[in-house]
Tab-separated table of C-alpha atoms in Angstrom:
chain	number	residue	atom	x	y	z
A	1	THR	CA	11.141	-21.982	23.078
A	2	ALA	CA	13.369	-24.650	22.081
A	3	PHE	CA	11.646	-26.781	24.562
A	4	MET	CA	7.867	-25.791	23.168
A	5	GLY	CA	9.100	-26.287	19.629
A	6	ARG	CA	10.365	-29.703	20.482
A	7	VAL	CA	7.178	-30.896	22.012
A	8	THR	CA	5.097	-29.168	19.371
A	9	ALA	CA	7.049	-31.194	16.784
A	10	GLY	CA	6.397	-34.592	18.378
A	11	VAL	CA	2.832	-33.821	18.636
A	12	THR	CA	2.518	-32.931	15.029
A	13	HIS	CA	4.075	-36.300	13.608
A	14	GLU	CA	1.575	-37.596	15.917
A	15	LEU	CA	-1.436	-35.765	14.477
A	16	LYS	CA	-0.270	-36.770	10.909
A	17	THR	CA	-0.465	-40.728	11.834
A	18	VAL	CA	-4.037	-39.896	13.127
A	19	PHE	CA	-4.667	-38.129	9.806
A	20	ALA	CA	-3.426	-41.114	7.825
A	21	ILE	CA	-5.482	-43.525	9.764
A	22	VAL	CA	-8.634	-41.435	9.018
A	23	LYS	CA	-7.963	-41.154	5.225
A	24	GLU	CA	-7.198	-44.716	5.297
A	25	SER	CA	-10.526	-45.591	6.906
A	26	ALA	CA	-12.544	-43.577	4.490
A	27	GLY	CA	-11.044	-45.072	1.738
A	28	LEU	CA	-11.965	-48.073	2.735
A	29	VAL	CA	-15.239	-47.487	3.460
A	30	GLU	CA	-15.533	-45.835	-0.533
A	31	ASP	CA	-14.212	-49.103	-1.417
A	32	ILE	CA	-17.095	-51.144	0.766
A	33	LEU	CA	-19.945	-48.530	-0.949
A	34	ALA	CA	-18.365	-49.194	-4.357
A	35	MET	CA	-19.009	-52.947	-4.051
A	36	ASN	CA	-22.485	-52.680	-2.441
A	37	LYS	CA	-24.257	-49.878	-4.448
A	38	ASP	CA	-27.471	-51.663	-4.344
A	39	ALA	CA	-27.493	-52.265	-0.702
A	40	VAL	CA	-26.754	-48.527	0.482
A	41	GLY	CA	-29.934	-47.069	-1.406
A	42	PRO	CA	-30.491	-43.649	-2.069
A	43	HIS	CA	-28.132	-42.670	0.793
A	44	GLN	CA	-25.149	-43.269	-1.643
A	45	GLU	CA	-24.756	-39.754	-3.022
A	46	LYS	CA	-24.828	-38.524	0.876
A	47	ILE	CA	-22.329	-40.602	1.808
A	48	VAL	CA	-20.024	-39.854	-1.220
A	49	LYS	CA	-20.276	-36.425	-0.642
A	50	VAL	CA	-19.444	-37.081	3.298
A	51	LEU	CA	-16.370	-38.891	2.352
A	52	SER	CA	-15.211	-36.664	-0.175
A	53	ASN	CA	-15.390	-33.591	2.453
A	54	ILE	CA	-13.583	-36.017	4.799
A	55	ARG	CA	-10.724	-36.435	2.245
A	56	GLN	CA	-10.170	-32.848	1.540
A	57	GLN	CA	-10.099	-31.726	5.450
A	58	VAL	CA	-7.693	-34.369	5.825
A	59	ASP	CA	-5.441	-33.305	3.274
A	60	ARG	CA	-5.932	-29.655	4.803
A	61	GLY	CA	-5.104	-31.124	8.317
A	62	VAL	CA	-1.982	-32.744	7.079
A	63	ASP	CA	-0.636	-29.679	5.611
A	64	LEU	CA	-1.269	-27.630	8.385
A	65	ALA	CA	0.552	-30.157	10.645
A	66	SER	CA	3.488	-30.050	8.298
A	67	ARG	CA	3.840	-26.444	8.438
A	68	LEU	CA	3.384	-26.342	12.130
A	69	ASN	CA	6.004	-29.179	12.499
A	70	THR	CA	8.538	-26.991	10.055
A	71	PHE	CA	7.581	-23.842	12.595
A	72	ALA	CA	8.404	-25.920	15.685
A	73	HIS	CA	11.941	-26.763	14.439
A	74	SER	CA	12.357	-23.120	13.864
A	75	PRO	CA	14.046	-22.789	17.108
A	76	ASP	CA	16.487	-25.382	16.502
A	77	GLU	CA	19.205	-22.762	15.210
A	78	ALA	CA	19.795	-19.180	16.490
A	79	ASN	CA	21.593	-18.274	12.905
A	80	ALA	CA	20.869	-20.287	9.852
A	81	SER	CA	20.403	-19.474	6.077
A	82	VAL	CA	17.047	-18.883	5.124
A	83	ASP	CA	15.274	-18.402	1.824
A	84	LEU	CA	12.731	-15.577	1.930
A	85	ASN	CA	10.573	-17.382	-0.479
A	86	THR	CA	9.778	-20.291	1.976
A	87	VAL	CA	9.510	-18.046	5.210
A	88	VAL	CA	7.103	-15.698	3.500
A	89	ASP	CA	5.006	-18.976	1.919
A	90	GLN	CA	5.048	-20.242	5.699
A	91	VAL	CA	3.869	-17.334	7.526
A	92	VAL	CA	1.407	-16.662	4.733
A	93	ALA	CA	-0.357	-19.947	5.146
A	94	LEU	CA	-0.241	-19.882	9.171
A	95	CYS	CA	-1.676	-16.410	9.549
A	96	GLN	CA	-4.483	-17.328	7.221
A	97	ARG	CA	-6.996	-17.405	10.092
A	98	PHE	CA	-6.124	-14.038	11.354
A	99	ALA	CA	-6.433	-12.750	7.701
A	100	ARG	CA	-10.301	-14.126	7.607
A	101	LEU	CA	-11.369	-13.078	10.531
A	102	LYS	CA	-10.827	-9.300	9.421
A	103	ALA	CA	-11.965	-10.329	5.620
A	104	VAL	CA	-8.646	-9.510	4.498
A	105	VAL	CA	-7.255	-11.785	1.475
A	106	LEU	CA	-3.751	-12.393	2.263
A	107	VAL	CA	-1.263	-14.049	-0.638
A	108	ALA	CA	2.413	-14.932	-0.881
A	109	LYS	CA	4.215	-13.913	-4.326
A	110	PRO	CA	7.510	-16.318	-4.033
A	111	GLN	CA	10.325	-15.155	-6.563
A	112	PRO	CA	11.612	-17.605	-9.117
A	113	GLN	CA	15.164	-17.413	-7.771
A	114	LYS	CA	16.201	-18.269	-3.988
A	115	VAL	CA	16.372	-14.724	-1.932
A	116	VAL	CA	18.749	-15.858	0.834
A	117	VAL	CA	19.547	-14.316	4.092
A	118	VAL	CA	21.423	-15.522	7.161
A	119	THR	CA	19.350	-14.806	10.443
A	120	ASP	CA	17.249	-16.110	13.202
A	121	PRO	CA	14.634	-18.477	11.645
A	122	LEU	CA	12.076	-17.994	14.211
A	123	LYS	CA	12.380	-13.995	14.926
A	124	ILE	CA	12.193	-13.577	11.220
A	125	GLN	CA	8.771	-15.554	11.331
A	126	MET	CA	7.753	-13.346	14.107
A	127	VAL	CA	8.682	-9.786	12.337
A	128	PHE	CA	6.668	-10.735	9.557
A	129	VAL	CA	3.516	-11.966	11.621
A	130	GLU	CA	3.835	-8.590	13.529
A	131	ALA	CA	3.765	-6.260	10.592
A	132	ILE	CA	0.902	-8.662	8.974
A	133	ASP	CA	-0.678	-8.029	12.307
A	134	LEU	CA	-0.407	-4.377	12.495
A	135	LEU	CA	-2.048	-4.106	8.555
A	136	LEU	CA	-4.719	-6.345	9.543
A	137	LYS	CA	-5.620	-3.803	12.431
A	138	ALA	CA	-5.171	-0.752	9.663
A	139	LEU	CA	-7.056	-2.048	6.288
A	140	PRO	CA	-10.617	-2.556	5.928
A	141	SER	CA	-12.377	-5.936	4.975
A	142	GLY	CA	-12.039	-6.605	1.451
A	143	THR	CA	-8.414	-5.976	1.216
A	144	THR	CA	-5.990	-7.729	-0.689
A	145	VAL	CA	-2.304	-8.146	1.366
A	146	CYS	CA	0.639	-9.582	-1.086
A	147	MET	CA	4.018	-10.612	0.550
A	148	GLU	CA	6.707	-10.457	-1.920
A	149	PRO	CA	10.394	-11.358	-1.334
A	150	SER	CA	12.933	-9.166	-3.561
A	151	ASP	CA	16.527	-9.055	-3.984
A	152	ARG	CA	17.475	-5.817	-5.365
A	153	GLY	CA	20.702	-4.845	-3.944
A	154	ASN	CA	19.624	-5.897	-0.587
A	155	ALA	CA	17.384	-8.773	0.282
A	156	GLY	CA	13.663	-7.804	1.474
A	157	VAL	CA	10.044	-8.256	1.676
A	158	ALA	CA	7.615	-5.942	0.649
A	159	LEU	CA	4.066	-5.735	1.666
A	160	ALA	CA	1.530	-4.407	-0.796
A	161	TYR	CA	-2.259	-3.727	-0.356
A	162	SER	CA	-4.887	-2.761	-2.637
A	163	PRO	CA	-8.618	-2.836	-2.384
A	164	ASN	CA	-10.227	-5.775	-4.216
A	165	GLY	CA	-6.880	-7.117	-5.315
A	166	ASP	CA	-6.741	-4.633	-8.265
A	167	ASP	CA	-3.265	-3.375	-8.394
A	168	SER	CA	-4.616	-0.638	-10.988
A	169	GLN	CA	-7.340	0.773	-8.256
A	170	ARG	CA	-5.900	3.730	-6.072
A	171	MET	CA	-4.032	2.203	-3.101
A	172	ILE	CA	-5.708	2.649	0.100
A	173	GLN	CA	-3.738	5.156	2.599
A	174	LEU	CA	-3.098	4.177	6.059
A	175	PRO	CA	-3.867	6.496	8.832
A	176	ALA	CA	-0.918	8.646	9.930
A	177	GLU	CA	-0.861	7.692	13.137
A	178	VAL	CA	-0.276	4.125	12.299
A	179	MET	CA	3.503	5.010	11.529
A	180	THR	CA	3.471	6.462	15.279
A	181	SER	CA	1.753	3.765	17.045
A	182	PRO	CA	3.525	1.288	19.631
A	183	ASP	CA	2.706	-1.633	16.864
A	184	TRP	CA	4.998	0.499	14.384
A	185	ILE	CA	7.533	1.346	16.750
A	186	SER	CA	7.890	-2.262	18.008
A	187	LEU	CA	7.934	-3.711	14.365
A	188	SER	CA	10.752	-1.251	13.559
A	189	GLU	CA	12.652	-2.350	16.855
A	190	SER	CA	12.169	-6.133	16.034
A	191	ALA	CA	13.422	-5.483	12.659
A	192	THR	CA	16.814	-3.715	13.924
A	193	GLU	CA	17.349	-6.190	16.068
A	194	LEU	CA	17.749	-8.895	12.769
A	195	ASN	CA	19.947	-6.173	11.360
A	196	GLY	CA	17.018	-4.999	9.031
A	197	THR	CA	15.542	-1.828	8.388
A	198	LEU	CA	11.504	-0.771	7.470
A	199	GLU	CA	11.599	1.400	4.499
A	200	GLN	CA	8.062	2.776	3.816
A	201	GLY	CA	7.778	3.418	0.017
A	202	PRO	CA	5.038	4.755	-2.292
A	203	ALA	CA	2.139	2.339	-3.279
A	204	PRO	CA	1.411	-0.431	-3.984
A	205	ALA	CA	4.561	-1.260	-1.399
A	206	TRP	CA	3.718	-0.180	2.038
A	207	LEU	CA	6.601	-0.917	3.540
A	208	THR	CA	9.571	-3.024	2.840
A	209	LEU	CA	11.659	-4.852	5.296
A	210	VAL	CA	15.176	-4.963	4.275
A	211	PHE	CA	17.867	-7.218	5.525
A	212	ARG	CA	21.412	-6.126	5.413
């Protein structure tokens, strides 16, 4: 794991350099266009639109590369102080593609203050991804899933879900077999390894991962 993290971290640095060169090149083309508007002719608007798309995708690529770099450094320490706000934000960002494939909206709801636990930075992310994966398998399309850190006595993260993102609507009930599935048992065991427990609660919180 440490080896994969080290190699990935190195590659993400190189990717950010690639994105920087692409962005600079697009900017240069924009400058040339601005100085030669008459020479470009009717294609000016289309070219400007394409360059704008390039800038947006470059910014998106840099953000993804930065997050992947942060993730790659997760195995650096087996035990460290982590802010659950930061971890949840990171996990939600990295899981966006999985959510889109299921037509589920996945959002993070950080707290204004830090919610700190001492744990394994890599394994805690694995637990959260495992919980998200379980939800994505069970929930219908159009559902909104929210991950919210909390610090009410013990630090934890609540996973809430609702149809169409409307908290006033009746919450979706998961099939009973989900709670006895191998995925649920695996998630519970993973949480236990981090000195955590699963606490299934009433809507809107489907479950809370509590770290004591």
